[in-house]
Amino acid sequence: MSENVSETKTIELPSTMTVRDLAESIEASPIDVIKVLMTNGVMANINQLIDFDTAAIVAAEMGFEASLQMVEQLEASDAGEVPLWRRLIASEDEKDLQPRPPVVTILGHVDHGKTTLLDAIRESNVQAGEVGGITQHISAYQVKHNDRLITFLDTPGHAAFTAMRSRGAQGADVVILVVAADDGVMPQTKEALAHAKAAKVPMIVAMTKIDKSNANADHVKQQLADEGLIPDEWDGDTIVVPVSGTEKIGIEDLLEAILLVADNTEILANDDGTIIGTVIEAERDKSRGTVASLLVQNGTLNVGDVVLAGTSHGKLRAMFDFYGEKIESAGPSTPVQVMGLNSVPDAGELFRTVDSEKDARAIVAEREDDMKEAQKKQSSVMTLESMFDRYQAGEVRELRLIVKADVQGSLEPIVSSLQEISASDVEGQINVNVLHAGTGNIVESDMLLAASSQAIVMGFNVTADSAAHKLAEKEHISIRHYDIIYRLIEDVEKALKGMLEPEERETVIGHAQVRAIFKISRYGKIAGCRVTDGEIRRNARMRVIRNKEVIHDGEISSLKHEKDDVRDVREGFECGINLKEFDDIQEGDVLEAYVKELVAVA
Ligand code: GTP
Ligand code: MG
């Protein structure tokens, strides 16, 4: 190192700080800092907030080269696919990194035994006396195996995927995919698999309920192989551990497998580094205020630290471990409960610490402004049209798709054609990645996966249910409907070449329930309907949905209210509808009206 270089000291500063904090960081007296500010035309008192650029000038005059704190640099840069906390750890000096306990998330189909398995793991590892200490449901805990800690995160077990689940995989080092030996691979097993794949997290299969008389391990292994998870005993690389949560069979093996997988991946953090982690869950407690479960992922969190998570912030008044015991500090991979945040942060939100509550408020104000800006300009919405431009701008690396079709017979040719496009490598670079393919309507869980992985949803002869629609609107997810396979494939091909014409975007405008059928010789069948939401327009297109399946898609030939031909009928009103080229309408059918509009390329 030359002498000149060693004279300037480098320092990391946040985007905003008080004069006092700056003075402390550069080991100068606040008076001197204020003097330098004055000579630069800034009148500031000791508690005033100054921004990074101003602070950097002061620091420079005092012999420091300032750079923006790494965590803020990372926050400002493109989120990409790698979670911020991982990028932060990657930015740490290698020599400062130490191994940390692996974080394990359990995913799987409803009732397949996730909670029972977690309980079995916990009971076999926790002293009886300690169990009594657990007073409430906890969603995160640690166990010790072979003297090594493992952190487990339970995920809510509702039928629908929750946002937490998709984020749960984001925070995990290892995913345990639970499949019941008596039930096999089910829809949510596949969804869980898609989430884990999207998050690029290594996976172990726990085949639960192995004690049951109707357990069929070979069948399940075959199903897993069909999903691309070839069991290790078949020379694949997926570890499949047969277990029983109720009989406590295979628990040790599972823990061994977790440590084995963990040893194959770098599971590191810097105990003394920047403090960052993820909000596991949070709620408002009447007597304790906001109580949040946090998973520390880097650095060591202390009582008294000022935590910032999204727009929620506060000084930590108290911290508890998963037994509910008061603790003062918590290092990487430790789940803790904290009190002191001013509002309830979202589950899955990242948290970090800042120097003071004043800084926190300044950053929150900025974030709120950014959020408003982002809402105004939705150009970052992932659409098939914008795909190519965003690829060229380096914002995305592949085209991610979620494909839903009415029947397996259509799904297979669609997916294999998409994979062929991928293999033929259009333009030599952009990859098509089908994150999830399944039969049935587009549902909320599809949209959650799309939102968390910037994917586009493509439906073939299916419709999106109302929860999915709501989420699509809120998260600005593009759903594309098709009824001809080659059109779907063609659009994807065009998108990869940046040649897709303006999108014909579909908007569902209303639904009507068929309550009676009238036969009129001149028209054929007229459906007597009630508009249940939105409106039906004469010039709209109409899907006929029976037992949640789309059985027809076409035009309206007449729309009547009482005896008159009308242009539209609104929610709550009755109407008579006659469809073009469809005479099989039945009582109980649901009619979905939609319009197609040309939307310019974003
Ligand atoms: P959700 O959280 O609702 O998705 O369910 P889960 O996956 O957490 O399943 P849970 O652990 O609640 O188990 C569902 C049912 O299966 C319960 O009645 C359990 O007693 C039973 N069960 C779970 N594991 C086993 C097992 O290994 N063997 C047997 N025989 N039954 C089991
Ligand atoms: Mg459960």
PDB file of N, CA, C and O in Angstrom, residues 97-154:
ATOM      1  N   LEU A  97     -16.673 -14.064   7.959  1.00  0.00           N
ATOM      2  CA  LEU A  97     -17.841 -14.948   7.938  1.00  0.00           C
ATOM      3  C   LEU A  97     -17.611 -16.202   8.769  1.00  0.00           C
ATOM      4  O   LEU A  97     -16.542 -16.798   8.730  1.00  0.00           O
ATOM      5  N   GLN A  98     -18.633 -16.565   9.533  1.00  0.00           N
ATOM      6  CA  GLN A  98     -18.583 -17.796  10.299  1.00  0.00           C
ATOM      7  C   GLN A  98     -19.806 -18.630   9.929  1.00  0.00           C
ATOM      8  O   GLN A  98     -20.803 -18.091   9.480  1.00  0.00           O
ATOM      9  N   PRO A  99     -19.730 -19.945  10.144  1.00  0.00           N
ATOM     10  CA  PRO A  99     -20.908 -20.781   9.894  1.00  0.00           C
ATOM     11  C   PRO A  99     -22.038 -20.382  10.837  1.00  0.00           C
ATOM     12  O   PRO A  99     -21.787 -19.983  11.976  1.00  0.00           O
ATOM     13  N   ARG A 100     -23.266 -20.452  10.354  1.00  0.00           N
ATOM     14  CA  ARG A 100     -24.433 -20.183  11.205  1.00  0.00           C
ATOM     15  C   ARG A 100     -25.378 -21.372  11.067  1.00  0.00           C
ATOM     16  O   ARG A 100     -25.250 -22.151  10.114  1.00  0.00           O
ATOM     17  N   PRO A 101     -26.326 -21.553  11.984  1.00  0.00           N
ATOM     18  CA  PRO A 101     -27.256 -22.674  11.865  1.00  0.00           C
ATOM     19  C   PRO A 101     -28.069 -22.579  10.576  1.00  0.00           C
ATOM     20  O   PRO A 101     -28.449 -21.482  10.174  1.00  0.00           O
ATOM     21  N   PRO A 102     -28.332 -23.695   9.909  1.00  0.00           N
ATOM     22  CA  PRO A 102     -29.183 -23.658   8.722  1.00  0.00           C
ATOM     23  C   PRO A 102     -30.630 -23.317   9.104  1.00  0.00           C
ATOM     24  O   PRO A 102     -31.084 -23.698  10.174  1.00  0.00           O
ATOM     25  N   VAL A 103     -31.313 -22.580   8.221  1.00  0.00           N
ATOM     26  CA  VAL A 103     -32.726 -22.256   8.437  1.00  0.00           C
ATOM     27  C   VAL A 103     -33.546 -23.173   7.533  1.00  0.00           C
ATOM     28  O   VAL A 103     -33.340 -23.208   6.324  1.00  0.00           O
ATOM     29  N   VAL A 104     -34.432 -23.924   8.150  1.00  0.00           N
ATOM     30  CA  VAL A 104     -35.181 -24.950   7.427  1.00  0.00           C
ATOM     31  C   VAL A 104     -36.668 -24.603   7.418  1.00  0.00           C
ATOM     32  O   VAL A 104     -37.246 -24.314   8.459  1.00  0.00           O
ATOM     33  N   THR A 105     -37.273 -24.612   6.236  1.00  0.00           N
ATOM     34  CA  THR A 105     -38.710 -24.363   6.130  1.00  0.00           C
ATOM     35  C   THR A 105     -39.409 -25.640   5.700  1.00  0.00           C
ATOM     36  O   THR A 105     -38.895 -26.381   4.877  1.00  0.00           O
ATOM     37  N   ILE A 106     -40.575 -25.873   6.263  1.00  0.00           N
ATOM     38  CA  ILE A 106     -41.334 -27.072   5.916  1.00  0.00           C
ATOM     39  C   ILE A 106     -42.519 -26.669   5.049  1.00  0.00           C
ATOM     40  O   ILE A 106     -43.323 -25.821   5.436  1.00  0.00           O
ATOM     41  N   LEU A 107     -42.609 -27.265   3.878  1.00  0.00           N
ATOM     42  CA  LEU A 107     -43.715 -26.968   2.968  1.00  0.00           C
ATOM     43  C   LEU A 107     -44.403 -28.271   2.581  1.00  0.00           C
ATOM     44  O   LEU A 107     -43.795 -29.332   2.641  1.00  0.00           O
ATOM     45  N   GLY A 108     -45.636 -28.175   2.155  1.00  0.00           N
ATOM     46  CA  GLY A 108     -46.302 -29.384   1.681  1.00  0.00           C
ATOM     47  C   GLY A 108     -47.810 -29.244   1.663  1.00  0.00           C
ATOM     48  O   GLY A 108     -48.355 -28.218   2.076  1.00  0.00           O
ATOM     49  N   HIS A 109     -48.453 -30.279   1.184  1.00  0.00           N
ATOM     50  CA  HIS A 109     -49.911 -30.270   1.032  1.00  0.00           C
ATOM     51  C   HIS A 109     -50.597 -30.286   2.407  1.00  0.00           C
ATOM     52  O   HIS A 109     -50.041 -30.778   3.377  1.00  0.00           O
ATOM     53  N   VAL A 110     -51.796 -29.752   2.423  1.00  0.00           N
ATOM     54  CA  VAL A 110     -52.578 -29.685   3.652  1.00  0.00           C
ATOM     55  C   VAL A 110     -52.754 -31.086   4.261  1.00  0.00           C
ATOM     56  O   VAL A 110     -52.922 -32.065   3.538  1.00  0.00           O
ATOM     57  N   ASP A 111     -52.626 -31.167   5.560  1.00  0.00           N
ATOM     58  CA  ASP A 111     -52.835 -32.421   6.299  1.00  0.00           C
ATOM     59  C   ASP A 111     -51.795 -33.508   6.042  1.00  0.00           C
ATOM     60  O   ASP A 111     -52.009 -34.651   6.416  1.00  0.00           O
ATOM     61  N   HIS A 112     -50.723 -33.169   5.393  1.00  0.00           N
ATOM     62  CA  HIS A 112     -49.718 -34.201   5.124  1.00  0.00           C
ATOM     63  C   HIS A 112     -48.773 -34.441   6.303  1.00  0.00           C
ATOM     64  O   HIS A 112     -47.898 -35.289   6.238  1.00  0.00           O
ATOM     65  N   GLY A 113     -48.990 -33.668   7.385  1.00  0.00           N
ATOM     66  CA  GLY A 113     -48.239 -33.972   8.610  1.00  0.00           C
ATOM     67  C   GLY A 113     -47.092 -33.017   8.917  1.00  0.00           C
ATOM     68  O   GLY A 113     -46.175 -33.386   9.648  1.00  0.00           O
ATOM     69  N   LYS A 114     -47.160 -31.793   8.412  1.00  0.00           N
ATOM     70  CA  LYS A 114     -46.075 -30.825   8.643  1.00  0.00           C
ATOM     71  C   LYS A 114     -45.932 -30.488  10.129  1.00  0.00           C
ATOM     72  O   LYS A 114     -44.845 -30.578  10.700  1.00  0.00           O
ATOM     73  N   THR A 115     -47.062 -30.092  10.731  1.00  0.00           N
ATOM     74  CA  THR A 115     -47.002 -29.664  12.128  1.00  0.00           C
ATOM     75  C   THR A 115     -46.628 -30.826  13.041  1.00  0.00           C
ATOM     76  O   THR A 115     -45.816 -30.677  13.950  1.00  0.00           O
ATOM     77  N   THR A 116     -47.199 -32.001  12.762  1.00  0.00           N
ATOM     78  CA  THR A 116     -46.879 -33.174  13.567  1.00  0.00           C
ATOM     79  C   THR A 116     -45.390 -33.489  13.492  1.00  0.00           C
ATOM     80  O   THR A 116     -44.751 -33.808  14.490  1.00  0.00           O
ATOM     81  N   LEU A 117     -44.843 -33.375  12.300  1.00  0.00           N
ATOM     82  CA  LEU A 117     -43.410 -33.642  12.118  1.00  0.00           C
ATOM     83  C   LEU A 117     -42.570 -32.630  12.904  1.00  0.00           C
ATOM     84  O   LEU A 117     -41.627 -33.007  13.607  1.00  0.00           O
ATOM     85  N   LEU A 118     -42.949 -31.350  12.795  1.00  0.00           N
ATOM     86  CA  LEU A 118     -42.215 -30.325  13.530  1.00  0.00           C
ATOM     87  C   LEU A 118     -42.299 -30.556  15.029  1.00  0.00           C
ATOM     88  O   LEU A 118     -41.313 -30.410  15.750  1.00  0.00           O
ATOM     89  N   ASP A 119     -43.494 -30.931  15.486  1.00  0.00           N
ATOM     90  CA  ASP A 119     -43.654 -31.209  16.917  1.00  0.00           C
ATOM     91  C   ASP A 119     -42.761 -32.376  17.331  1.00  0.00           C
ATOM     92  O   ASP A 119     -42.142 -32.343  18.390  1.00  0.00           O
ATOM     93  N   ALA A 120     -42.724 -33.408  16.481  1.00  0.00           N
ATOM     94  CA  ALA A 120     -41.910 -34.581  16.800  1.00  0.00           C
ATOM     95  C   ALA A 120     -40.433 -34.191  16.884  1.00  0.00           C
ATOM     96  O   ALA A 120     -39.715 -34.625  17.771  1.00  0.00           O
ATOM     97  N   ILE A 121     -40.001 -33.362  15.943  1.00  0.00           N
ATOM     98  CA  ILE A 121     -38.602 -32.923  15.953  1.00  0.00           C
ATOM     99  C   ILE A 121     -38.315 -32.136  17.233  1.00  0.00           C
ATOM    100  O   ILE A 121     -37.322 -32.360  17.908  1.00  0.00           O
ATOM    101  N   ARG A 122     -39.253 -31.256  17.562  1.00  0.00           N
ATOM    102  CA  ARG A 122     -39.031 -30.414  18.737  1.00  0.00           C
ATOM    103  C   ARG A 122     -39.035 -31.236  20.017  1.00  0.00           C
ATOM    104  O   ARG A 122     -38.153 -31.105  20.853  1.00  0.00           O
ATOM    105  N   GLU A 123     -40.041 -32.117  20.131  1.00  0.00           N
ATOM    106  CA  GLU A 123     -40.148 -32.904  21.364  1.00  0.00           C
ATOM    107  C   GLU A 123     -38.946 -33.790  21.573  1.00  0.00           C
ATOM    108  O   GLU A 123     -38.466 -33.950  22.681  1.00  0.00           O
ATOM    109  N   SER A 124     -38.432 -34.369  20.489  1.00  0.00           N
ATOM    110  CA  SER A 124     -37.322 -35.285  20.671  1.00  0.00           C
ATOM    111  C   SER A 124     -36.031 -34.521  20.965  1.00  0.00           C
ATOM    112  O   SER A 124     -35.008 -35.101  21.211  1.00  0.00           O
ATOM    113  N   ASN A 125     -36.092 -33.202  20.875  1.00  0.00           N
ATOM    114  CA  ASN A 125     -34.874 -32.421  21.077  1.00  0.00           C
ATOM    115  C   ASN A 125     -34.929 -31.461  22.249  1.00  0.00           C
ATOM    116  O   ASN A 125     -33.936 -30.907  22.658  1.00  0.00           O
ATOM    117  N   VAL A 126     -36.120 -31.204  22.735  1.00  0.00           N
ATOM    118  CA  VAL A 126     -36.246 -30.195  23.783  1.00  0.00           C
ATOM    119  C   VAL A 126     -36.514 -30.909  25.104  1.00  0.00           C
ATOM    120  O   VAL A 126     -37.264 -31.875  25.146  1.00  0.00           O
ATOM    121  N   GLN A 127     -35.877 -30.444  26.150  1.00  0.00           N
ATOM    122  CA  GLN A 127     -36.120 -31.030  27.476  1.00  0.00           C
ATOM    123  C   GLN A 127     -37.582 -30.829  27.856  1.00  0.00           C
ATOM    124  O   GLN A 127     -38.163 -29.801  27.544  1.00  0.00           O
ATOM    125  N   ALA A 128     -38.141 -31.825  28.523  1.00  0.00           N
ATOM    126  CA  ALA A 128     -39.552 -31.761  28.881  1.00  0.00           C
ATOM    127  C   ALA A 128     -39.887 -30.463  29.606  1.00  0.00           C
ATOM    128  O   ALA A 128     -40.893 -29.821  29.329  1.00  0.00           O
ATOM    129  N   GLY A 129     -39.010 -30.084  30.527  1.00  0.00           N
ATOM    130  CA  GLY A 129     -39.274 -28.878  31.311  1.00  0.00           C
ATOM    131  C   GLY A 129     -39.357 -27.639  30.441  1.00  0.00           C
ATOM    132  O   GLY A 129     -40.157 -26.754  30.680  1.00  0.00           O
ATOM    133  N   GLU A 130     -38.547 -27.634  29.411  1.00  0.00           N
ATOM    134  CA  GLU A 130     -38.510 -26.464  28.553  1.00  0.00           C
ATOM    135  C   GLU A 130     -39.767 -26.311  27.729  1.00  0.00           C
ATOM    136  O   GLU A 130     -40.207 -25.213  27.444  1.00  0.00           O
ATOM    137  N   VAL A 131     -40.350 -27.463  27.363  1.00  0.00           N
ATOM    138  CA  VAL A 131     -41.558 -27.400  26.545  1.00  0.00           C
ATOM    139  C   VAL A 131     -42.632 -26.594  27.255  1.00  0.00           C
ATOM    140  O   VAL A 131     -43.334 -25.793  26.648  1.00  0.00           O
ATOM    141  N   GLY A 132     -42.694 -26.818  28.608  1.00  0.00           N
ATOM    142  CA  GLY A 132     -43.692 -26.097  29.387  1.00  0.00           C
ATOM    143  C   GLY A 132     -43.531 -24.592  29.297  1.00  0.00           C
ATOM    144  O   GLY A 132     -44.475 -23.844  29.456  1.00  0.00           O
ATOM    145  N   GLY A 133     -42.301 -24.171  29.029  1.00  0.00           N
ATOM    146  CA  GLY A 133     -42.025 -22.747  28.939  1.00  0.00           C
ATOM    147  C   GLY A 133     -42.640 -22.088  27.715  1.00  0.00           C
ATOM    148  O   GLY A 133     -42.760 -20.875  27.664  1.00  0.00           O
ATOM    149  N   ILE A 134     -43.006 -22.904  26.753  1.00  0.00           N
ATOM    150  CA  ILE A 134     -43.575 -22.325  25.541  1.00  0.00           C
ATOM    151  C   ILE A 134     -45.046 -22.045  25.787  1.00  0.00           C
ATOM    152  O   ILE A 134     -45.829 -22.965  25.952  1.00  0.00           O
ATOM    153  N   THR A 135     -45.383 -20.770  25.829  1.00  0.00           N
ATOM    154  CA  THR A 135     -46.738 -20.440  26.234  1.00  0.00           C
ATOM    155  C   THR A 135     -47.671 -20.237  25.053  1.00  0.00           C
ATOM    156  O   THR A 135     -48.862 -20.357  25.175  1.00  0.00           O
ATOM    157  N   GLN A 136     -47.113 -19.920  23.917  1.00  0.00           N
ATOM    158  CA  GLN A 136     -48.012 -19.647  22.808  1.00  0.00           C
ATOM    159  C   GLN A 136     -47.485 -20.319  21.553  1.00  0.00           C
ATOM    160  O   GLN A 136     -46.373 -20.822  21.532  1.00  0.00           O
ATOM    161  N   HIS A 137     -48.312 -20.281  20.548  1.00  0.00           N
ATOM    162  CA  HIS A 137     -47.881 -20.870  19.288  1.00  0.00           C
ATOM    163  C   HIS A 137     -46.668 -20.126  18.772  1.00  0.00           C
ATOM    164  O   HIS A 137     -46.653 -18.915  18.695  1.00  0.00           O
ATOM    165  N   ILE A 138     -45.633 -20.852  18.468  1.00  0.00           N
ATOM    166  CA  ILE A 138     -44.481 -20.189  17.870  1.00  0.00           C
ATOM    167  C   ILE A 138     -44.227 -20.780  16.501  1.00  0.00           C
ATOM    168  O   ILE A 138     -44.420 -21.960  16.275  1.00  0.00           O
ATOM    169  N   SER A 139     -43.802 -19.952  15.605  1.00  0.00           N
ATOM    170  CA  SER A 139     -43.648 -20.421  14.236  1.00  0.00           C
ATOM    171  C   SER A 139     -42.184 -20.613  13.897  1.00  0.00           C
ATOM    172  O   SER A 139     -41.858 -20.943  12.782  1.00  0.00           O
ATOM    173  N   ALA A 140     -41.328 -20.381  14.877  1.00  0.00           N
ATOM    174  CA  ALA A 140     -39.909 -20.576  14.605  1.00  0.00           C
ATOM    175  C   ALA A 140     -39.243 -21.090  15.867  1.00  0.00           C
ATOM    176  O   ALA A 140     -39.552 -20.642  16.959  1.00  0.00           O
ATOM    177  N   TYR A 141     -38.369 -22.035  15.721  1.00  0.00           N
ATOM    178  CA  TYR A 141     -37.632 -22.498  16.886  1.00  0.00           C
ATOM    179  C   TYR A 141     -36.349 -23.179  16.447  1.00  0.00           C
ATOM    180  O   TYR A 141     -36.121 -23.403  15.255  1.00  0.00           O
ATOM    181  N   GLN A 142     -35.501 -23.475  17.433  1.00  0.00           N
ATOM    182  CA  GLN A 142     -34.229 -24.125  17.124  1.00  0.00           C
ATOM    183  C   GLN A 142     -34.116 -25.444  17.872  1.00  0.00           C
ATOM    184  O   GLN A 142     -34.620 -25.569  18.981  1.00  0.00           O
ATOM    185  N   VAL A 143     -33.470 -26.407  17.245  1.00  0.00           N
ATOM    186  CA  VAL A 143     -33.172 -27.649  17.945  1.00  0.00           C
ATOM    187  C   VAL A 143     -31.676 -27.915  17.791  1.00  0.00           C
ATOM    188  O   VAL A 143     -31.020 -27.363  16.906  1.00  0.00           O
ATOM    189  N   LYS A 144     -31.172 -28.787  18.660  1.00  0.00           N
ATOM    190  CA  LYS A 144     -29.755 -29.131  18.595  1.00  0.00           C
ATOM    191  C   LYS A 144     -29.640 -30.587  18.165  1.00  0.00           C
ATOM    192  O   LYS A 144     -30.342 -31.455  18.680  1.00  0.00           O
ATOM    193  N   HIS A 145     -28.806 -30.851  17.186  1.00  0.00           N
ATOM    194  CA  HIS A 145     -28.566 -32.224  16.775  1.00  0.00           C
ATOM    195  C   HIS A 145     -27.062 -32.364  16.577  1.00  0.00           C
ATOM    196  O   HIS A 145     -26.451 -31.552  15.879  1.00  0.00           O
ATOM    197  N   ASN A 146     -26.488 -33.416  17.166  1.00  0.00           N
ATOM    198  CA  ASN A 146     -25.022 -33.580  17.121  1.00  0.00           C
ATOM    199  C   ASN A 146     -24.325 -32.298  17.518  1.00  0.00           C
ATOM    200  O   ASN A 146     -23.368 -31.870  16.868  1.00  0.00           O
ATOM    201  N   ASP A 147     -24.885 -31.626  18.511  1.00  0.00           N
ATOM    202  CA  ASP A 147     -24.279 -30.388  18.987  1.00  0.00           C
ATOM    203  C   ASP A 147     -24.337 -29.237  17.994  1.00  0.00           C
ATOM    204  O   ASP A 147     -23.627 -28.253  18.127  1.00  0.00           O
ATOM    205  N   ARG A 148     -25.149 -29.406  16.974  1.00  0.00           N
ATOM    206  CA  ARG A 148     -25.277 -28.304  16.017  1.00  0.00           C
ATOM    207  C   ARG A 148     -26.716 -27.800  16.010  1.00  0.00           C
ATOM    208  O   ARG A 148     -27.663 -28.572  16.028  1.00  0.00           O
ATOM    209  N   LEU A 149     -26.867 -26.494  15.946  1.00  0.00           N
ATOM    210  CA  LEU A 149     -28.207 -25.910  15.960  1.00  0.00           C
ATOM    211  C   LEU A 149     -28.826 -25.943  14.567  1.00  0.00           C
ATOM    212  O   LEU A 149     -28.139 -25.763  13.561  1.00  0.00           O
ATOM    213  N   ILE A 150     -30.129 -26.175  14.538  1.00  0.00           N
ATOM    214  CA  ILE A 150     -30.886 -26.057  13.294  1.00  0.00           C
ATOM    215  C   ILE A 150     -32.093 -25.169  13.605  1.00  0.00           C
ATOM    216  O   ILE A 150     -32.749 -25.357  14.626  1.00  0.00           O
ATOM    217  N   THR A 151     -32.373 -24.202  12.737  1.00  0.00           N
ATOM    218  CA  THR A 151     -33.523 -23.328  12.942  1.00  0.00           C
ATOM    219  C   THR A 151     -34.664 -23.783  12.039  1.00  0.00           C
ATOM    220  O   THR A 151     -34.464 -23.971  10.838  1.00  0.00           O
ATOM    221  N   PHE A 152     -35.851 -23.992  12.631  1.00  0.00           N
ATOM    222  CA  PHE A 152     -37.012 -24.398  11.841  1.00  0.00           C
ATOM    223  C   PHE A 152     -38.043 -23.285  11.763  1.00  0.00           C
ATOM    224  O   PHE A 152     -38.303 -22.607  12.754  1.00  0.00           O
ATOM    225  N   LEU A 153     -38.615 -23.123  10.577  1.00  0.00           N
ATOM    226  CA  LEU A 153     -39.732 -22.198  10.413  1.00  0.00           C
ATOM    227  C   LEU A 153     -40.947 -23.006   9.999  1.00  0.00           C
ATOM    228  O   LEU A 153     -40.910 -23.730   9.013  1.00  0.00           O
ATOM    229  N   ASP A 154     -42.014 -22.902  10.748  1.00  0.00           N
ATOM    230  CA  ASP A 154     -43.265 -23.548  10.350  1.00  0.00           C
ATOM    231  C   ASP A 154     -43.936 -22.585   9.391  1.00  0.00           C
ATOM    232  O   ASP A 154     -43.746 -21.378   9.451  1.00  0.00           O
TER     233      ASP A 154
END
